[in-house]
PDB file of C-alpha atoms and ligand atoms in Angstrom:
ATOM      1  CA  MET A   1     -62.007  58.791  17.341  1.00  0.00           C
ATOM      2  CA  THR A   2     -62.717  57.373  13.870  1.00  0.00           C
ATOM      3  CA  LYS A   3     -59.908  57.398  11.361  1.00  0.00           C
ATOM      4  CA  ALA A   4     -59.923  60.454   9.127  1.00  0.00           C
ATOM      5  CA  THR A   5     -59.721  59.770   5.409  1.00  0.00           C
ATOM      6  CA  VAL A   6     -57.204  62.121   3.885  1.00  0.00           C
ATOM      7  CA  GLY A   7     -56.165  62.490   0.274  1.00  0.00           C
ATOM      8  CA  VAL A   8     -52.730  63.412  -0.965  1.00  0.00           C
ATOM      9  CA  LEU A   9     -52.661  65.060  -4.361  1.00  0.00           C
ATOM     10  CA  ALA A  10     -50.356  62.638  -6.163  1.00  0.00           C
ATOM     11  CA  LEU A  11     -49.778  64.286  -9.534  1.00  0.00           C
ATOM     12  CA  GLN A  12     -46.211  65.424  -8.860  1.00  0.00           C
ATOM     13  CA  GLY A  13     -43.922  66.312  -5.979  1.00  0.00           C
ATOM     14  CA  ASP A  14     -43.252  64.656  -2.651  1.00  0.00           C
ATOM     15  CA  PHE A  15     -46.658  63.121  -2.012  1.00  0.00           C
ATOM     16  CA  ARG A  16     -45.120  59.832  -0.811  1.00  0.00           C
ATOM     17  CA  GLU A  17     -43.530  61.481   2.216  1.00  0.00           C
ATOM     18  CA  HIS A  18     -46.827  63.109   3.196  1.00  0.00           C
ATOM     19  CA  ALA A  19     -48.687  59.827   2.777  1.00  0.00           C
ATOM     20  CA  ALA A  20     -46.193  58.088   5.072  1.00  0.00           C
ATOM     21  CA  ILE A  21     -46.544  60.750   7.791  1.00  0.00           C
ATOM     22  CA  LEU A  22     -50.335  60.777   7.584  1.00  0.00           C
ATOM     23  CA  GLU A  23     -50.393  56.995   7.955  1.00  0.00           C
ATOM     24  CA  GLU A  24     -48.026  57.268  10.908  1.00  0.00           C
ATOM     25  CA  CYS A  25     -50.502  59.757  12.431  1.00  0.00           C
ATOM     26  CA  GLY A  26     -53.322  57.231  12.052  1.00  0.00           C
ATOM     27  CA  ALA A  27     -55.132  58.556   8.980  1.00  0.00           C
ATOM     28  CA  ARG A  28     -56.445  56.479   6.105  1.00  0.00           C
ATOM     29  CA  VAL A  29     -54.668  57.831   3.015  1.00  0.00           C
ATOM     30  CA  VAL A  30     -55.922  58.033  -0.567  1.00  0.00           C
ATOM     31  CA  ARG A  31     -53.690  59.120  -3.444  1.00  0.00           C
ATOM     32  CA  VAL A  32     -55.645  61.630  -5.525  1.00  0.00           C
ATOM     33  CA  ARG A  33     -55.081  61.570  -9.283  1.00  0.00           C
ATOM     34  CA  LEU A  34     -58.636  61.552 -10.639  1.00  0.00           C
ATOM     35  CA  PRO A  35     -61.779  63.525  -9.739  1.00  0.00           C
ATOM     36  CA  GLU A  36     -63.441  60.433  -8.223  1.00  0.00           C
ATOM     37  CA  ASP A  37     -60.520  60.021  -5.813  1.00  0.00           C
ATOM     38  CA  LEU A  38     -61.897  63.075  -3.975  1.00  0.00           C
ATOM     39  CA  ASP A  39     -65.059  61.239  -2.946  1.00  0.00           C
ATOM     40  CA  GLY A  40     -65.391  60.784   0.802  1.00  0.00           C
ATOM     41  CA  LEU A  41     -62.269  62.714   1.813  1.00  0.00           C
ATOM     42  CA  GLN A  42     -62.224  64.920   4.901  1.00  0.00           C
ATOM     43  CA  GLY A  43     -58.830  66.434   4.185  1.00  0.00           C
ATOM     44  CA  LEU A  44     -56.403  66.857   1.308  1.00  0.00           C
ATOM     45  CA  VAL A  45     -52.674  67.503   1.353  1.00  0.00           C
ATOM     46  CA  VAL A  46     -51.362  69.461  -1.613  1.00  0.00           C
ATOM     47  CA  PRO A  47     -47.623  68.731  -1.534  1.00  0.00           C
ATOM     48  CA  GLY A  48     -44.508  70.601  -2.532  1.00  0.00           C
ATOM     49  CA  GLY A  49     -42.922  70.047  -5.900  1.00  0.00           C
ATOM     50  CA  GLU A  50     -43.209  72.400  -8.854  1.00  0.00           C
ATOM     51  CA  SER A  51     -46.344  74.511  -8.891  1.00  0.00           C
ATOM     52  CA  THR A  52     -46.232  75.251 -12.625  1.00  0.00           C
ATOM     53  CA  THR A  53     -46.116  71.526 -13.454  1.00  0.00           C
ATOM     54  CA  MET A  54     -48.790  70.743 -10.884  1.00  0.00           C
ATOM     55  CA  SER A  55     -50.935  73.523 -12.320  1.00  0.00           C
ATOM     56  CA  LYS A  56     -50.759  71.950 -15.799  1.00  0.00           C
ATOM     57  CA  LEU A  57     -51.462  68.473 -14.430  1.00  0.00           C
ATOM     58  CA  LEU A  58     -54.429  69.718 -12.394  1.00  0.00           C
ATOM     59  CA  THR A  59     -55.896  71.183 -15.556  1.00  0.00           C
ATOM     60  CA  SER A  60     -55.206  68.147 -17.762  1.00  0.00           C
ATOM     61  CA  SER A  61     -56.604  65.787 -15.097  1.00  0.00           C
ATOM     62  CA  VAL A  62     -59.786  67.902 -14.976  1.00  0.00           C
ATOM     63  CA  LEU A  63     -59.349  68.221 -11.228  1.00  0.00           C
ATOM     64  CA  VAL A  64     -59.742  71.960 -10.651  1.00  0.00           C
ATOM     65  CA  GLU A  65     -63.545  72.153 -10.644  1.00  0.00           C
ATOM     66  CA  PRO A  66     -64.126  68.935  -8.628  1.00  0.00           C
ATOM     67  CA  LEU A  67     -61.520  70.057  -6.118  1.00  0.00           C
ATOM     68  CA  LEU A  68     -63.108  73.470  -5.659  1.00  0.00           C
ATOM     69  CA  GLU A  69     -66.494  71.814  -5.307  1.00  0.00           C
ATOM     70  CA  ALA A  70     -65.202  69.423  -2.644  1.00  0.00           C
ATOM     71  CA  ILE A  71     -63.706  72.375  -0.747  1.00  0.00           C
ATOM     72  CA  GLU A  72     -67.046  74.150  -0.980  1.00  0.00           C
ATOM     73  CA  HIS A  73     -68.551  71.077   0.680  1.00  0.00           C
ATOM     74  CA  GLY A  74     -66.072  71.140   3.565  1.00  0.00           C
ATOM     75  CA  LEU A  75     -62.851  69.478   2.343  1.00  0.00           C
ATOM     76  CA  ALA A  76     -59.954  70.965   4.355  1.00  0.00           C
ATOM     77  CA  CYS A  77     -56.532  71.422   2.759  1.00  0.00           C
ATOM     78  CA  LEU A  78     -52.999  71.289   4.124  1.00  0.00           C
ATOM     79  CA  THR A  79     -50.788  72.870   1.487  1.00  0.00           C
ATOM     80  CA  THR A  80     -47.010  72.967   1.485  1.00  0.00           C
ATOM     81  CA  CYS A  81     -44.621  75.017  -0.632  1.00  0.00           C
ATOM     82  CA  ALA A  82     -45.741  74.526  -4.279  1.00  0.00           C
ATOM     83  CA  GLY A  83     -49.132  73.475  -2.875  1.00  0.00           C
ATOM     84  CA  THR A  84     -49.420  76.797  -1.067  1.00  0.00           C
ATOM     85  CA  ILE A  85     -48.600  78.616  -4.304  1.00  0.00           C
ATOM     86  CA  LEU A  86     -51.526  76.816  -5.969  1.00  0.00           C
ATOM     87  CA  ALA A  87     -53.799  77.610  -3.005  1.00  0.00           C
ATOM     88  CA  ALA A  88     -53.122  81.339  -2.996  1.00  0.00           C
ATOM     89  CA  ARG A  89     -55.494  84.069  -4.113  1.00  0.00           C
ATOM     90  CA  GLU A  90     -52.696  85.661  -6.180  1.00  0.00           C
ATOM     91  CA  ILE A  91     -49.371  84.309  -7.465  1.00  0.00           C
ATOM     92  CA  ARG A  92     -46.467  86.634  -8.244  1.00  0.00           C
ATOM     93  CA  ASP A  93     -43.739  85.427 -10.631  1.00  0.00           C
ATOM     94  CA  GLY A  94     -46.012  82.613 -11.815  1.00  0.00           C
ATOM     95  CA  ILE A  95     -46.462  81.518 -15.419  1.00  0.00           C
ATOM     96  CA  PRO A  96     -49.327  82.765 -17.613  1.00  0.00           C
ATOM     97  CA  ASP A  97     -52.580  80.977 -16.747  1.00  0.00           C
ATOM     98  CA  GLN A  98     -51.092  79.326 -13.657  1.00  0.00           C
ATOM     99  CA  VAL A  99     -53.922  77.832 -11.615  1.00  0.00           C
ATOM    100  CA  SER A 100     -54.628  79.766  -8.441  1.00  0.00           C
ATOM    101  CA  LEU A 101     -57.265  77.948  -6.430  1.00  0.00           C
ATOM    102  CA  ASP A 102     -57.947  80.860  -4.048  1.00  0.00           C
ATOM    103  CA  ILE A 103     -58.333  78.562  -1.046  1.00  0.00           C
ATOM    104  CA  LEU A 104     -56.222  80.870   1.101  1.00  0.00           C
ATOM    105  CA  ASP A 105     -56.556  84.648   1.110  1.00  0.00           C
ATOM    106  CA  ILE A 106     -52.837  85.217   0.616  1.00  0.00           C
ATOM    107  CA  VAL A 107     -50.558  86.633  -2.070  1.00  0.00           C
ATOM    108  CA  VAL A 108     -47.416  84.570  -2.699  1.00  0.00           C
ATOM    109  CA  ARG A 109     -44.237  85.145  -4.657  1.00  0.00           C
ATOM    110  CA  ARG A 110     -42.635  82.074  -6.200  1.00  0.00           C
ATOM    111  CA  ASN A 111     -38.954  81.346  -5.612  1.00  0.00           C
ATOM    112  CA  ALA A 112     -38.687  84.303  -3.268  1.00  0.00           C
ATOM    113  CA  TYR A 113     -35.423  83.113  -1.732  1.00  0.00           C
ATOM    114  CA  GLY A 114     -33.658  82.210  -5.003  1.00  0.00           C
ATOM    115  CA  ARG A 115     -34.449  80.180  -8.079  1.00  0.00           C
ATOM    116  CA  GLN A 116     -32.100  77.206  -7.999  1.00  0.00           C
ATOM    117  CA  LEU A 117     -31.596  74.636  -5.276  1.00  0.00           C
ATOM    118  CA  GLN A 118     -31.675  77.355  -2.664  1.00  0.00           C
ATOM    119  CA  SER A 119     -32.670  75.594   0.515  1.00  0.00           C
ATOM    120  CA  ALA A 120     -32.365  75.954   4.242  1.00  0.00           C
ATOM    121  CA  GLU A 121     -33.191  73.763   7.181  1.00  0.00           C
ATOM    122  CA  VAL A 122     -34.326  75.869  10.118  1.00  0.00           C
ATOM    123  CA  SER A 123     -36.263  75.581  13.353  1.00  0.00           C
ATOM    124  CA  LEU A 124     -39.419  77.635  13.513  1.00  0.00           C
ATOM    125  CA  GLU A 125     -41.400  78.746  16.531  1.00  0.00           C
ATOM    126  CA  ILE A 126     -44.975  77.563  15.901  1.00  0.00           C
ATOM    127  CA  PRO A 127     -46.875  78.081  19.178  1.00  0.00           C
ATOM    128  CA  ALA A 128     -49.995  76.346  17.793  1.00  0.00           C
ATOM    129  CA  VAL A 129     -48.138  73.004  17.917  1.00  0.00           C
ATOM    130  CA  GLY A 130     -46.192  73.451  21.144  1.00  0.00           C
ATOM    131  CA  THR A 131     -43.246  75.213  22.687  1.00  0.00           C
ATOM    132  CA  ALA A 132     -40.416  73.210  21.110  1.00  0.00           C
ATOM    133  CA  PRO A 133     -39.377  74.722  17.747  1.00  0.00           C
ATOM    134  CA  VAL A 134     -40.317  72.734  14.628  1.00  0.00           C
ATOM    135  CA  PRO A 135     -37.510  71.664  12.256  1.00  0.00           C
ATOM    136  CA  VAL A 136     -38.548  72.417   8.668  1.00  0.00           C
ATOM    137  CA  ALA A 137     -36.959  72.725   5.222  1.00  0.00           C
ATOM    138  CA  PHE A 138     -37.330  75.649   2.835  1.00  0.00           C
ATOM    139  CA  ILE A 139     -36.657  74.470  -0.735  1.00  0.00           C
ATOM    140  CA  ARG A 140     -37.006  77.064  -3.511  1.00  0.00           C
ATOM    141  CA  ALA A 141     -39.735  78.359  -1.275  1.00  0.00           C
ATOM    142  CA  PRO A 142     -42.318  81.029  -1.980  1.00  0.00           C
ATOM    143  CA  SER A 143     -42.866  83.936   0.370  1.00  0.00           C
ATOM    144  CA  ILE A 144     -46.252  85.138   1.552  1.00  0.00           C
ATOM    145  CA  GLU A 145     -46.316  88.842   0.753  1.00  0.00           C
ATOM    146  CA  GLU A 146     -49.887  89.644   1.762  1.00  0.00           C
ATOM    147  CA  VAL A 147     -52.273  88.054   4.229  1.00  0.00           C
ATOM    148  CA  GLY A 148     -56.030  88.711   4.279  1.00  0.00           C
ATOM    149  CA  ALA A 149     -57.936  89.739   7.391  1.00  0.00           C
ATOM    150  CA  GLY A 150     -59.401  86.272   7.980  1.00  0.00           C
ATOM    151  CA  VAL A 151     -56.004  84.555   7.889  1.00  0.00           C
ATOM    152  CA  GLU A 152     -54.138  83.661  11.071  1.00  0.00           C
ATOM    153  CA  VAL A 153     -50.332  83.673  10.905  1.00  0.00           C
ATOM    154  CA  LEU A 154     -48.998  80.589  12.733  1.00  0.00           C
ATOM    155  CA  ALA A 155     -45.299  81.176  12.046  1.00  0.00           C
ATOM    156  CA  SER A 156     -42.975  83.631  10.357  1.00  0.00           C
ATOM    157  CA  TYR A 157     -39.616  83.325   8.617  1.00  0.00           C
ATOM    158  CA  GLN A 158     -37.436  86.310   7.790  1.00  0.00           C
ATOM    159  CA  GLU A 159     -40.240  88.616   8.903  1.00  0.00           C
ATOM    160  CA  GLN A 160     -42.834  87.162   6.541  1.00  0.00           C
ATOM    161  CA  ALA A 161     -45.655  84.733   7.223  1.00  0.00           C
ATOM    162  CA  ALA A 162     -44.509  81.162   6.574  1.00  0.00           C
ATOM    163  CA  ALA A 163     -47.417  79.204   8.080  1.00  0.00           C
ATOM    164  CA  VAL A 164     -51.015  80.395   7.928  1.00  0.00           C
ATOM    165  CA  ARG A 165     -54.420  79.050   8.856  1.00  0.00           C
ATOM    166  CA  GLN A 166     -57.785  80.020   7.451  1.00  0.00           C
ATOM    167  CA  GLY A 167     -60.626  78.001   8.916  1.00  0.00           C
ATOM    168  CA  ALA A 168     -59.549  74.353   8.635  1.00  0.00           C
ATOM    169  CA  HIS A 169     -57.042  75.093   5.834  1.00  0.00           C
ATOM    170  CA  ILE A 170     -53.360  75.351   6.684  1.00  0.00           C
ATOM    171  CA  GLY A 171     -50.784  76.740   4.249  1.00  0.00           C
ATOM    172  CA  LEU A 172     -47.017  76.386   4.715  1.00  0.00           C
ATOM    173  CA  THR A 173     -44.240  77.831   2.548  1.00  0.00           C
ATOM    174  CA  PHE A 174     -41.833  75.126   3.740  1.00  0.00           C
ATOM    175  CA  HIS A 175     -41.673  71.344   3.878  1.00  0.00           C
ATOM    176  CA  PRO A 176     -42.637  69.880   7.254  1.00  0.00           C
ATOM    177  CA  GLU A 177     -42.559  66.305   5.899  1.00  0.00           C
ATOM    178  CA  LEU A 178     -38.800  65.992   5.352  1.00  0.00           C
ATOM    179  CA  THR A 179     -37.533  66.667   8.846  1.00  0.00           C
ATOM    180  CA  GLY A 180     -39.264  64.027  10.937  1.00  0.00           C
ATOM    181  CA  ASP A 181     -41.663  66.207  12.945  1.00  0.00           C
ATOM    182  CA  THR A 182     -45.316  65.219  12.651  1.00  0.00           C
ATOM    183  CA  ARG A 183     -46.890  68.006  14.710  1.00  0.00           C
ATOM    184  CA  LEU A 184     -48.164  70.116  11.804  1.00  0.00           C
ATOM    185  CA  HIS A 185     -49.825  67.102  10.202  1.00  0.00           C
ATOM    186  CA  ARG A 186     -51.382  66.278  13.580  1.00  0.00           C
ATOM    187  CA  LEU A 187     -52.623  69.856  13.928  1.00  0.00           C
ATOM    188  CA  PHE A 188     -54.285  69.554  10.529  1.00  0.00           C
ATOM    189  CA  LEU A 189     -55.834  66.173  11.340  1.00  0.00           C
ATOM    190  CA  SER A 190     -57.139  67.411  14.701  1.00  0.00           C
ATOM    191  CA  ALA A 191     -59.474  69.869  12.939  1.00  0.00           C
ATOM    192  CA  LEU A 192     -61.036  67.321  10.567  1.00  0.00           C
TER     193      LEU A 192
HETATM  194  N1  LIG B 201     -40.386  76.785  -6.519  1.00  0.00           N
HETATM  195  C1  LIG B 201     -41.410  75.792  -6.596  1.00  0.00           C
HETATM  196  C2  LIG B 201     -42.612  76.297  -7.374  1.00  0.00           C
HETATM  197  O1  LIG B 201     -42.670  77.391  -7.790  1.00  0.00           O
HETATM  198  C3  LIG B 201     -41.858  75.332  -5.225  1.00  0.00           C
HETATM  199  C4  LIG B 201     -40.751  74.546  -4.555  1.00  0.00           C
HETATM  200  C5  LIG B 201     -41.207  73.498  -3.610  1.00  0.00           C
HETATM  201  O2  LIG B 201     -42.373  73.093  -3.563  1.00  0.00           O
HETATM  202  N2  LIG B 201     -40.274  73.027  -2.847  1.00  0.00           N
HETATM  203  O3  LIG B 201     -43.527  75.547  -7.548  1.00  0.00           O
END
């Protein structure tokens, strides 16, 4: 198998942790800060962090259009937490003009479990990656309140979708990169 080349959107948030896991999984990693960094990528991780800040930085870096174009041409995205907020079709409790990339046919609500440093480390059943539960962290996480017909729910948390897949795109409301389990990154890479 040839090495996949995967970008990590490196404007803000915990892109370093994703880059380290992707490298551990055997991918070639590119930090994406400029439109030309998207050239030649098969996948892109949009990390957690703060979606309102990332939204502003995406706009000021003139990345929105090139990113949507790359997706149109087959770029697959793994989005986590704030990244999943940006990827949604509709954002509830966002800021005015917050970028919504509409990569995933989902409706999300920001900070659905509390606004401050509300976080929880839990084990989720995610059959798509195996029978052993996956340890993950929810940090000021969004919830997915609506899921379109073409979206597969891979895992739920408190009776709402927490991991979804649409084609080669995977969206997670939690952080899989902070708890030492690489299976979700491997699942993403296996479809590239
Ligand atoms: N609450 C953050 C936001 O709205 C997301 C938190 C996170 O990515 N851990 O962007």
